[in-house]
Amino acid sequence: MFTQMSLKAKLLLVAALPFFAYLALVGIKMYDNWERLKTAETTNLNVDLMQGVSGFVHEFQKERAKSVAYLGKTIDMSDLNIQRSLTDKNMSKFEKALKLTSATVQKNFEDAYKAAQELTNYRAKIGSYSIETKEAIGYFSNTVSSLIDANSTLSAVSPVVGVPLAIRSTEILETAKESAGRLRAQVIGAIVANVPIDAARYKTINSLKEGVDLSLKSQGLSISLESKKKIAAFKASNNWSKTVEITDSVLKNADKGNYGLDSKAFYSYITAALDDLADIINTE
């Protein structure tokens, strides 16, 4: 066919080849840029969700401790309602971020989200004193674990280099924070009850205390120098030192009870320490 073309047509075809090649390269470049844009948008939405989950979990953990204090009749409903309002505010942010993500991400969060939605039912039981402290703690703790597990799945749908490692590091920090959060609920419960604790609960409290330190020492952490300095400051802080001191006092007197400790003071110390951990997570 080419041999049958006129000389003029052949010259035009040869001259046009670079132009067509240029158009092909432009098309490939545009497609590549479009794919990068979609990847960046997906990553941003997933990061927004991670932040939404972290904010909700932080207030949810506080409500767990406040609920234990309420069941122990050391705070009134007005105090608990203040915290419930903060939890609800961050729940809304979490829901909004979740709705903007892909169907795959929403599917991964399905069980955790359903558990979070059960909060209204558990609040009613707590408000009417129709639930045991152990069951209340179990609900909050299981829900937090589900949220952290769901958060970890974001690494599989985040193709940007470095993001999966950052998500893993955030998960480790969230695990440290949840250990401290569960420790807060357990120790407050023991102080409020003011009675001896059994071997199983002793082991739980001690494991949670050690779990914070083990997570912060994890080899899987890949964090900034700023965060490393903040972790060192957290460990040396008065708030964490007081937390460990009071926890050790409970463990020391586990077989006798009558701890003679102030649950509100303990809440203040450990909550400030948890805020420090939340700041480290936000930094990352």
PDB file of C-alpha atoms in Angstrom:
ATOM      1  CA  MET A   1       0.000   0.000   0.000  1.00  0.00           C
ATOM      2  CA  PHE A   2       2.802   2.417   0.893  1.00  0.00           C
ATOM      3  CA  THR A   3       4.525   1.713  -2.461  1.00  0.00           C
ATOM      4  CA  GLN A   4       1.366   2.667  -4.330  1.00  0.00           C
ATOM      5  CA  MET A   5       1.112   6.072  -2.636  1.00  0.00           C
ATOM      6  CA  SER A   6       2.196   9.225  -4.443  1.00  0.00           C
ATOM      7  CA  LEU A   7       5.453  10.861  -3.496  1.00  0.00           C
ATOM      8  CA  LYS A   8       3.554  13.781  -1.952  1.00  0.00           C
ATOM      9  CA  ALA A   9       1.447  11.426   0.178  1.00  0.00           C
ATOM     10  CA  LYS A  10       4.535   9.518   1.280  1.00  0.00           C
ATOM     11  CA  LEU A  11       6.268  12.731   2.333  1.00  0.00           C
ATOM     12  CA  LEU A  12       3.204  13.876   4.266  1.00  0.00           C
ATOM     13  CA  LEU A  13       2.947  10.523   6.038  1.00  0.00           C
ATOM     14  CA  VAL A  14       6.608  10.504   6.988  1.00  0.00           C
ATOM     15  CA  ALA A  15       6.370  14.095   8.233  1.00  0.00           C
ATOM     16  CA  ALA A  16       3.287  13.251  10.319  1.00  0.00           C
ATOM     17  CA  LEU A  17       4.831  10.273  12.096  1.00  0.00           C
ATOM     18  CA  PRO A  18       6.656  12.359  14.746  1.00  0.00           C
ATOM     19  CA  PHE A  19       3.430  14.267  15.404  1.00  0.00           C
ATOM     20  CA  PHE A  20       1.474  11.045  15.957  1.00  0.00           C
ATOM     21  CA  ALA A  21       4.252   9.763  18.192  1.00  0.00           C
ATOM     22  CA  TYR A  22       4.056  13.016  20.166  1.00  0.00           C
ATOM     23  CA  LEU A  23       0.290  12.621  20.561  1.00  0.00           C
ATOM     24  CA  ALA A  24       0.792   9.070  21.814  1.00  0.00           C
ATOM     25  CA  LEU A  25       3.351  10.240  24.380  1.00  0.00           C
ATOM     26  CA  VAL A  26       1.046  13.050  25.512  1.00  0.00           C
ATOM     27  CA  GLY A  27      -1.784  10.561  25.911  1.00  0.00           C
ATOM     28  CA  ILE A  28       0.375   8.228  27.970  1.00  0.00           C
ATOM     29  CA  LYS A  29       1.553  11.142  30.123  1.00  0.00           C
ATOM     30  CA  MET A  30      -2.009  12.365  30.687  1.00  0.00           C
ATOM     31  CA  TYR A  31      -3.132   8.874  31.689  1.00  0.00           C
ATOM     32  CA  ASP A  32      -0.181   8.547  34.060  1.00  0.00           C
ATOM     33  CA  ASN A  33      -0.974  11.918  35.642  1.00  0.00           C
ATOM     34  CA  TRP A  34      -4.627  10.936  35.973  1.00  0.00           C
ATOM     35  CA  GLU A  35      -3.697   7.700  37.710  1.00  0.00           C
ATOM     36  CA  ARG A  36      -1.400   9.598  40.073  1.00  0.00           C
ATOM     37  CA  LEU A  37      -4.169  12.069  40.833  1.00  0.00           C
ATOM     38  CA  LYS A  38      -6.607   9.269  41.634  1.00  0.00           C
ATOM     39  CA  THR A  39      -3.978   7.598  43.845  1.00  0.00           C
ATOM     40  CA  ALA A  40      -3.328  10.865  45.688  1.00  0.00           C
ATOM     41  CA  GLU A  41      -7.063  11.442  46.202  1.00  0.00           C
ATOM     42  CA  THR A  42      -7.545   7.903  47.512  1.00  0.00           C
ATOM     43  CA  THR A  43      -4.612   8.273  49.864  1.00  0.00           C
ATOM     44  CA  ASN A  44      -5.905  11.616  51.165  1.00  0.00           C
ATOM     45  CA  LEU A  45      -9.345  10.123  51.828  1.00  0.00           C
ATOM     46  CA  ASN A  46      -7.800   7.170  53.659  1.00  0.00           C
ATOM     47  CA  VAL A  47      -5.609   9.454  55.765  1.00  0.00           C
ATOM     48  CA  ASP A  48      -8.688  11.550  56.612  1.00  0.00           C
ATOM     49  CA  LEU A  49     -10.422   8.359  57.713  1.00  0.00           C
ATOM     50  CA  MET A  50      -7.454   7.340  59.862  1.00  0.00           C
ATOM     51  CA  GLN A  51      -7.567  10.718  61.576  1.00  0.00           C
ATOM     52  CA  GLY A  52     -11.329  10.411  62.000  1.00  0.00           C
ATOM     53  CA  VAL A  53     -10.976   6.978  63.595  1.00  0.00           C
ATOM     54  CA  SER A  54      -8.166   8.167  65.856  1.00  0.00           C
ATOM     55  CA  GLY A  55     -10.173  11.158  67.070  1.00  0.00           C
ATOM     56  CA  PHE A  56     -13.254   9.039  67.733  1.00  0.00           C
ATOM     57  CA  VAL A  57     -11.279   6.313  69.505  1.00  0.00           C
ATOM     58  CA  HIS A  58      -9.609   8.905  71.740  1.00  0.00           C
ATOM     59  CA  GLU A  59     -12.944  10.246  73.023  1.00  0.00           C
ATOM     60  CA  PHE A  60     -14.491   6.749  73.066  1.00  0.00           C
ATOM     61  CA  GLN A  61     -11.668   5.619  75.355  1.00  0.00           C
ATOM     62  CA  LYS A  62     -12.375   8.553  77.675  1.00  0.00           C
ATOM     63  CA  GLU A  63     -16.052   7.660  77.757  1.00  0.00           C
ATOM     64  CA  ARG A  64     -15.112   4.109  78.740  1.00  0.00           C
ATOM     65  CA  ALA A  65     -13.268   5.421  81.807  1.00  0.00           C
ATOM     66  CA  LYS A  66     -16.014   7.913  82.656  1.00  0.00           C
ATOM     67  CA  SER A  67     -18.629   5.153  82.347  1.00  0.00           C
ATOM     68  CA  VAL A  68     -16.687   2.985  84.792  1.00  0.00           C
ATOM     69  CA  ALA A  69     -16.504   5.926  87.205  1.00  0.00           C
ATOM     70  CA  TYR A  70     -20.240   6.527  86.804  1.00  0.00           C
ATOM     71  CA  LEU A  71     -21.055   2.870  87.479  1.00  0.00           C
ATOM     72  CA  GLY A  72     -18.869   3.159  90.574  1.00  0.00           C
ATOM     73  CA  LYS A  73     -20.896   6.235  91.578  1.00  0.00           C
ATOM     74  CA  THR A  74     -17.876   8.535  91.784  1.00  0.00           C
ATOM     75  CA  ILE A  75     -19.170  10.938  89.100  1.00  0.00           C
ATOM     76  CA  ASP A  76     -22.703  12.014  88.191  1.00  0.00           C
ATOM     77  CA  MET A  77     -24.563  11.906  84.888  1.00  0.00           C
ATOM     78  CA  SER A  78     -23.837  15.548  84.042  1.00  0.00           C
ATOM     79  CA  ASP A  79     -20.099  14.780  84.077  1.00  0.00           C
ATOM     80  CA  LEU A  80     -20.606  11.683  81.925  1.00  0.00           C
ATOM     81  CA  ASN A  81     -22.831  13.584  79.483  1.00  0.00           C
ATOM     82  CA  ILE A  82     -20.084  16.127  78.828  1.00  0.00           C
ATOM     83  CA  GLN A  83     -17.832  13.304  77.656  1.00  0.00           C
ATOM     84  CA  ARG A  84     -20.638  11.666  75.700  1.00  0.00           C
ATOM     85  CA  SER A  85     -21.090  14.898  73.773  1.00  0.00           C
ATOM     86  CA  LEU A  86     -17.397  14.914  72.817  1.00  0.00           C
ATOM     87  CA  THR A  87     -17.633  11.290  71.725  1.00  0.00           C
ATOM     88  CA  ASP A  88     -20.664  12.053  69.548  1.00  0.00           C
ATOM     89  CA  LYS A  89     -18.903  14.993  67.924  1.00  0.00           C
ATOM     90  CA  ASN A  90     -15.981  12.812  66.889  1.00  0.00           C
ATOM     91  CA  MET A  91     -18.271   9.962  65.880  1.00  0.00           C
ATOM     92  CA  SER A  92     -19.830  12.331  63.337  1.00  0.00           C
ATOM     93  CA  LYS A  93     -16.397  13.183  61.929  1.00  0.00           C
ATOM     94  CA  PHE A  94     -15.554   9.485  61.665  1.00  0.00           C
ATOM     95  CA  GLU A  95     -18.838   8.725  59.874  1.00  0.00           C
ATOM     96  CA  LYS A  96     -18.345  11.605  57.442  1.00  0.00           C
ATOM     97  CA  ALA A  97     -14.815  10.465  56.550  1.00  0.00           C
ATOM     98  CA  LEU A  98     -15.932   6.835  56.159  1.00  0.00           C
ATOM     99  CA  LYS A  99     -18.720   7.743  53.702  1.00  0.00           C
ATOM    100  CA  LEU A 100     -16.200   9.412  51.376  1.00  0.00           C
ATOM    101  CA  THR A 101     -14.012   6.315  51.010  1.00  0.00           C
ATOM    102  CA  SER A 102     -14.270   3.436  48.543  1.00  0.00           C
ATOM    103  CA  ALA A 103     -16.707   0.535  48.815  1.00  0.00           C
ATOM    104  CA  THR A 104     -13.774  -1.733  49.703  1.00  0.00           C
ATOM    105  CA  VAL A 105     -12.752   0.436  52.651  1.00  0.00           C
ATOM    106  CA  GLN A 106     -16.343   0.752  53.866  1.00  0.00           C
ATOM    107  CA  LYS A 107     -16.692  -3.043  53.708  1.00  0.00           C
ATOM    108  CA  ASN A 108     -13.540  -3.444  55.812  1.00  0.00           C
ATOM    109  CA  PHE A 109     -14.998  -1.105  58.440  1.00  0.00           C
ATOM    110  CA  GLU A 110     -18.472  -2.664  58.429  1.00  0.00           C
ATOM    111  CA  ASP A 111     -18.150  -4.701  61.651  1.00  0.00           C
ATOM    112  CA  ALA A 112     -16.307  -1.966  63.550  1.00  0.00           C
ATOM    113  CA  TYR A 113     -18.877   0.636  62.514  1.00  0.00           C
ATOM    114  CA  LYS A 114     -21.782  -1.598  63.581  1.00  0.00           C
ATOM    115  CA  ALA A 115     -20.121  -2.078  66.971  1.00  0.00           C
ATOM    116  CA  ALA A 116     -19.724   1.678  67.370  1.00  0.00           C
ATOM    117  CA  GLN A 117     -23.399   2.161  66.569  1.00  0.00           C
ATOM    118  CA  GLU A 118     -24.294  -0.057  69.540  1.00  0.00           C
ATOM    119  CA  LEU A 119     -23.068   2.736  71.816  1.00  0.00           C
ATOM    120  CA  THR A 120     -26.586   4.123  72.274  1.00  0.00           C
ATOM    121  CA  ASN A 121     -27.824   0.814  73.702  1.00  0.00           C
ATOM    122  CA  TYR A 122     -24.889   0.496  76.085  1.00  0.00           C
ATOM    123  CA  ARG A 123     -25.272   4.089  77.207  1.00  0.00           C
ATOM    124  CA  ALA A 124     -28.852   3.356  78.229  1.00  0.00           C
ATOM    125  CA  LYS A 125     -27.717   0.341  80.269  1.00  0.00           C
ATOM    126  CA  ILE A 126     -24.950   2.346  81.914  1.00  0.00           C
ATOM    127  CA  GLY A 127     -27.289   5.232  82.682  1.00  0.00           C
ATOM    128  CA  SER A 128     -29.744   2.919  84.440  1.00  0.00           C
ATOM    129  CA  TYR A 129     -27.044   0.891  86.232  1.00  0.00           C
ATOM    130  CA  SER A 130     -28.352  -2.229  84.484  1.00  0.00           C
ATOM    131  CA  ILE A 131     -24.956  -3.466  83.308  1.00  0.00           C
ATOM    132  CA  GLU A 132     -21.920  -4.830  85.121  1.00  0.00           C
ATOM    133  CA  THR A 133     -18.708  -2.813  84.924  1.00  0.00           C
ATOM    134  CA  LYS A 134     -16.885  -5.764  83.346  1.00  0.00           C
ATOM    135  CA  GLU A 135     -19.422  -5.988  80.512  1.00  0.00           C
ATOM    136  CA  ALA A 136     -19.256  -2.244  79.873  1.00  0.00           C
ATOM    137  CA  ILE A 137     -15.465  -2.313  79.696  1.00  0.00           C
ATOM    138  CA  GLY A 138     -15.669  -5.314  77.381  1.00  0.00           C
ATOM    139  CA  TYR A 139     -17.940  -3.515  74.933  1.00  0.00           C
ATOM    140  CA  PHE A 140     -15.751  -0.419  74.728  1.00  0.00           C
ATOM    141  CA  SER A 141     -12.520  -2.412  74.506  1.00  0.00           C
ATOM    142  CA  ASN A 142     -13.787  -4.821  71.835  1.00  0.00           C
ATOM    143  CA  THR A 143     -15.060  -1.920  69.750  1.00  0.00           C
ATOM    144  CA  VAL A 144     -11.735  -0.092  69.946  1.00  0.00           C
ATOM    145  CA  SER A 145      -9.916  -3.282  68.917  1.00  0.00           C
ATOM    146  CA  SER A 146     -12.245  -3.641  65.915  1.00  0.00           C
ATOM    147  CA  LEU A 147     -11.601  -0.049  64.871  1.00  0.00           C
ATOM    148  CA  ILE A 148      -7.830  -0.445  65.152  1.00  0.00           C
ATOM    149  CA  ASP A 149      -7.970  -3.688  63.140  1.00  0.00           C
ATOM    150  CA  ALA A 150     -10.091  -2.027  60.456  1.00  0.00           C
ATOM    151  CA  ASN A 151      -7.691   0.906  60.338  1.00  0.00           C
ATOM    152  CA  SER A 152      -4.801  -1.467  59.674  1.00  0.00           C
ATOM    153  CA  THR A 153      -6.490  -2.701  56.473  1.00  0.00           C
ATOM    154  CA  LEU A 154      -5.967   0.728  54.900  1.00  0.00           C
ATOM    155  CA  SER A 155      -2.360  -0.202  54.150  1.00  0.00           C
ATOM    156  CA  ALA A 156      -3.595  -2.734  51.570  1.00  0.00           C
ATOM    157  CA  VAL A 157      -5.528  -0.065  49.638  1.00  0.00           C
ATOM    158  CA  SER A 158      -2.909   2.697  49.878  1.00  0.00           C
ATOM    159  CA  PRO A 159      -0.519   2.256  46.907  1.00  0.00           C
ATOM    160  CA  VAL A 160       1.681   5.282  47.645  1.00  0.00           C
ATOM    161  CA  VAL A 161       5.199   4.208  48.624  1.00  0.00           C
ATOM    162  CA  GLY A 162       5.763   4.571  52.371  1.00  0.00           C
ATOM    163  CA  VAL A 163       2.090   4.833  53.323  1.00  0.00           C
ATOM    164  CA  PRO A 164       1.641   1.158  54.388  1.00  0.00           C
ATOM    165  CA  LEU A 165       4.673   1.465  56.683  1.00  0.00           C
ATOM    166  CA  ALA A 166       3.308   4.698  58.159  1.00  0.00           C
ATOM    167  CA  ILE A 167      -0.078   3.028  58.723  1.00  0.00           C
ATOM    168  CA  ARG A 168       1.627   0.119  60.478  1.00  0.00           C
ATOM    169  CA  SER A 169       3.512   2.524  62.749  1.00  0.00           C
ATOM    170  CA  THR A 170       0.288   4.369  63.538  1.00  0.00           C
ATOM    171  CA  GLU A 171      -1.380   1.051  64.364  1.00  0.00           C
ATOM    172  CA  ILE A 172       1.404   0.236  66.853  1.00  0.00           C
ATOM    173  CA  LEU A 173       1.014   3.648  68.496  1.00  0.00           C
ATOM    174  CA  GLU A 174      -2.769   3.203  68.648  1.00  0.00           C
ATOM    175  CA  THR A 175      -2.227  -0.203  70.285  1.00  0.00           C
ATOM    176  CA  ALA A 176      -0.001   1.415  72.939  1.00  0.00           C
ATOM    177  CA  LYS A 177      -2.653   4.049  73.529  1.00  0.00           C
ATOM    178  CA  GLU A 178      -5.419   1.461  73.795  1.00  0.00           C
ATOM    179  CA  SER A 179      -3.383  -0.501  76.343  1.00  0.00           C
ATOM    180  CA  ALA A 180      -3.151   2.687  78.393  1.00  0.00           C
ATOM    181  CA  GLY A 181      -6.858   3.363  77.835  1.00  0.00           C
ATOM    182  CA  ARG A 182      -7.857  -0.093  79.044  1.00  0.00           C
ATOM    183  CA  LEU A 183      -5.461   0.299  81.959  1.00  0.00           C
ATOM    184  CA  ARG A 184      -7.287   3.512  82.898  1.00  0.00           C
ATOM    185  CA  ALA A 185     -10.642   1.733  82.992  1.00  0.00           C
ATOM    186  CA  GLN A 186      -9.325  -1.291  84.893  1.00  0.00           C
ATOM    187  CA  VAL A 187      -7.482   0.666  87.578  1.00  0.00           C
ATOM    188  CA  ILE A 188     -10.324   3.146  88.079  1.00  0.00           C
ATOM    189  CA  GLY A 189     -12.685   0.197  88.479  1.00  0.00           C
ATOM    190  CA  ALA A 190     -10.412  -1.359  91.091  1.00  0.00           C
ATOM    191  CA  ILE A 191      -9.966   1.892  93.030  1.00  0.00           C
ATOM    192  CA  VAL A 192     -13.695   2.645  92.998  1.00  0.00           C
ATOM    193  CA  ALA A 193     -14.651  -0.891  94.123  1.00  0.00           C
ATOM    194  CA  ASN A 194     -11.900  -0.743  96.762  1.00  0.00           C
ATOM    195  CA  VAL A 195     -11.915  -4.524  97.178  1.00  0.00           C
ATOM    196  CA  PRO A 196      -9.310  -7.214  96.454  1.00  0.00           C
ATOM    197  CA  ILE A 197      -8.859  -8.229  92.821  1.00  0.00           C
ATOM    198  CA  ASP A 198      -8.403 -11.796  91.626  1.00  0.00           C
ATOM    199  CA  ALA A 199      -5.367 -13.254  89.862  1.00  0.00           C
ATOM    200  CA  ALA A 200      -6.894 -12.856  86.394  1.00  0.00           C
ATOM    201  CA  ARG A 201      -7.551  -9.153  86.847  1.00  0.00           C
ATOM    202  CA  TYR A 202      -4.118  -8.677  88.425  1.00  0.00           C
ATOM    203  CA  LYS A 203      -2.564 -10.232  85.329  1.00  0.00           C
ATOM    204  CA  THR A 204      -4.694  -8.058  83.032  1.00  0.00           C
ATOM    205  CA  ILE A 205      -3.693  -4.815  84.753  1.00  0.00           C
ATOM    206  CA  ASN A 206      -0.017  -5.740  84.823  1.00  0.00           C
ATOM    207  CA  SER A 207      -0.059  -6.842  81.163  1.00  0.00           C
ATOM    208  CA  LEU A 208      -1.722  -3.601  80.068  1.00  0.00           C
ATOM    209  CA  LYS A 209       0.875  -1.528  81.895  1.00  0.00           C
ATOM    210  CA  GLU A 210       3.710  -3.497  80.296  1.00  0.00           C
ATOM    211  CA  GLY A 211       1.932  -3.454  76.929  1.00  0.00           C
ATOM    212  CA  VAL A 212       2.306   0.309  76.654  1.00  0.00           C
ATOM    213  CA  ASP A 213       6.071   0.078  77.051  1.00  0.00           C
ATOM    214  CA  LEU A 214       6.412  -2.915  74.725  1.00  0.00           C
ATOM    215  CA  SER A 215       4.489  -1.191  71.922  1.00  0.00           C
ATOM    216  CA  LEU A 216       6.554   1.983  72.229  1.00  0.00           C
ATOM    217  CA  LYS A 217       9.728  -0.137  71.982  1.00  0.00           C
ATOM    218  CA  SER A 218       8.475  -2.081  68.952  1.00  0.00           C
ATOM    219  CA  GLN A 219      10.956  -2.660  66.130  1.00  0.00           C
ATOM    220  CA  GLY A 220       8.082  -2.092  63.711  1.00  0.00           C
ATOM    221  CA  LEU A 221       7.892   1.600  64.534  1.00  0.00           C
ATOM    222  CA  SER A 222       9.142   3.796  61.718  1.00  0.00           C
ATOM    223  CA  ILE A 223       8.597   7.316  63.017  1.00  0.00           C
ATOM    224  CA  SER A 224      10.080  10.779  62.828  1.00  0.00           C
ATOM    225  CA  LEU A 225      12.793  12.089  65.141  1.00  0.00           C
ATOM    226  CA  GLU A 226      10.230  14.479  66.598  1.00  0.00           C
ATOM    227  CA  SER A 227       7.970  11.576  67.576  1.00  0.00           C
ATOM    228  CA  LYS A 228      10.897   9.651  69.057  1.00  0.00           C
ATOM    229  CA  LYS A 229      11.654  12.639  71.272  1.00  0.00           C
ATOM    230  CA  LYS A 230       7.997  12.877  72.278  1.00  0.00           C
ATOM    231  CA  ILE A 231       7.957   9.178  73.236  1.00  0.00           C
ATOM    232  CA  ALA A 232      11.019   9.721  75.428  1.00  0.00           C
ATOM    233  CA  ALA A 233       9.313  12.720  77.022  1.00  0.00           C
ATOM    234  CA  PHE A 234       6.137  10.679  77.570  1.00  0.00           C
ATOM    235  CA  LYS A 235       8.038   7.942  79.411  1.00  0.00           C
ATOM    236  CA  ALA A 236       9.784  10.491  81.627  1.00  0.00           C
ATOM    237  CA  SER A 237       6.689  12.612  82.261  1.00  0.00           C
ATOM    238  CA  ASN A 238       5.188  13.121  85.695  1.00  0.00           C
ATOM    239  CA  ASN A 239       1.785  12.043  84.397  1.00  0.00           C
ATOM    240  CA  TRP A 240       2.994   8.644  83.231  1.00  0.00           C
ATOM    241  CA  SER A 241       5.214   8.192  86.303  1.00  0.00           C
ATOM    242  CA  LYS A 242       2.223   8.860  88.571  1.00  0.00           C
ATOM    243  CA  THR A 243       0.117   6.492  86.491  1.00  0.00           C
ATOM    244  CA  VAL A 244       2.638   3.683  86.932  1.00  0.00           C
ATOM    245  CA  GLU A 245       3.051   4.506  90.624  1.00  0.00           C
ATOM    246  CA  ILE A 246      -0.690   4.301  91.346  1.00  0.00           C
ATOM    247  CA  THR A 247      -1.066   1.175  89.208  1.00  0.00           C
ATOM    248  CA  ASP A 248       1.775  -0.511  91.095  1.00  0.00           C
ATOM    249  CA  SER A 249       0.113   0.452  94.391  1.00  0.00           C
ATOM    250  CA  VAL A 250      -3.102  -1.269  93.291  1.00  0.00           C
ATOM    251  CA  LEU A 251      -1.162  -4.374  92.275  1.00  0.00           C
ATOM    252  CA  LYS A 252       0.800  -4.372  95.530  1.00  0.00           C
ATOM    253  CA  ASN A 253      -2.405  -4.360  97.568  1.00  0.00           C
ATOM    254  CA  ALA A 254      -4.410  -6.551  95.195  1.00  0.00           C
ATOM    255  CA  ASP A 255      -4.967  -9.249  97.816  1.00  0.00           C
ATOM    256  CA  LYS A 256      -6.191  -6.789 100.470  1.00  0.00           C
ATOM    257  CA  GLY A 257      -8.098  -3.998  98.709  1.00  0.00           C
ATOM    258  CA  ASN A 258      -8.632  -0.776 100.674  1.00  0.00           C
ATOM    259  CA  TYR A 259      -6.278   1.026  98.307  1.00  0.00           C
ATOM    260  CA  GLY A 260      -6.793   4.503  99.750  1.00  0.00           C
ATOM    261  CA  LEU A 261      -6.345   6.053  96.307  1.00  0.00           C
ATOM    262  CA  ASP A 262      -8.132   8.891  94.527  1.00  0.00           C
ATOM    263  CA  SER A 263      -9.748   7.641  91.294  1.00  0.00           C
ATOM    264  CA  LYS A 264     -10.219  11.199  89.989  1.00  0.00           C
ATOM    265  CA  ALA A 265      -6.531  11.997  90.485  1.00  0.00           C
ATOM    266  CA  PHE A 266      -5.584   8.790  88.663  1.00  0.00           C
ATOM    267  CA  TYR A 267      -7.973   9.675  85.835  1.00  0.00           C
ATOM    268  CA  SER A 268      -6.340  13.082  85.553  1.00  0.00           C
ATOM    269  CA  TYR A 269      -2.793  11.673  85.377  1.00  0.00           C
ATOM    270  CA  ILE A 270      -3.447   8.890  82.898  1.00  0.00           C
ATOM    271  CA  THR A 271      -5.738  10.982  80.700  1.00  0.00           C
ATOM    272  CA  ALA A 272      -3.020  13.624  80.363  1.00  0.00           C
ATOM    273  CA  ALA A 273      -0.584  10.817  79.454  1.00  0.00           C
ATOM    274  CA  LEU A 274      -3.040   9.495  76.865  1.00  0.00           C
ATOM    275  CA  ASP A 275      -3.325  12.986  75.400  1.00  0.00           C
ATOM    276  CA  ASP A 276       0.456  12.920  74.949  1.00  0.00           C
ATOM    277  CA  LEU A 277       0.193   9.619  73.071  1.00  0.00           C
ATOM    278  CA  ALA A 278      -2.594  11.067  70.921  1.00  0.00           C
ATOM    279  CA  ASP A 279      -0.319  13.989  70.075  1.00  0.00           C
ATOM    280  CA  ILE A 280       2.387  11.570  68.916  1.00  0.00           C
ATOM    281  CA  ILE A 281      -0.125   9.786  66.675  1.00  0.00           C
ATOM    282  CA  ASN A 282      -1.272  13.103  65.234  1.00  0.00           C
ATOM    283  CA  THR A 283       2.348  14.048  64.570  1.00  0.00           C
ATOM    284  CA  GLU A 284       2.773  10.909  62.487  1.00  0.00           C
TER     285      GLU A 284
END
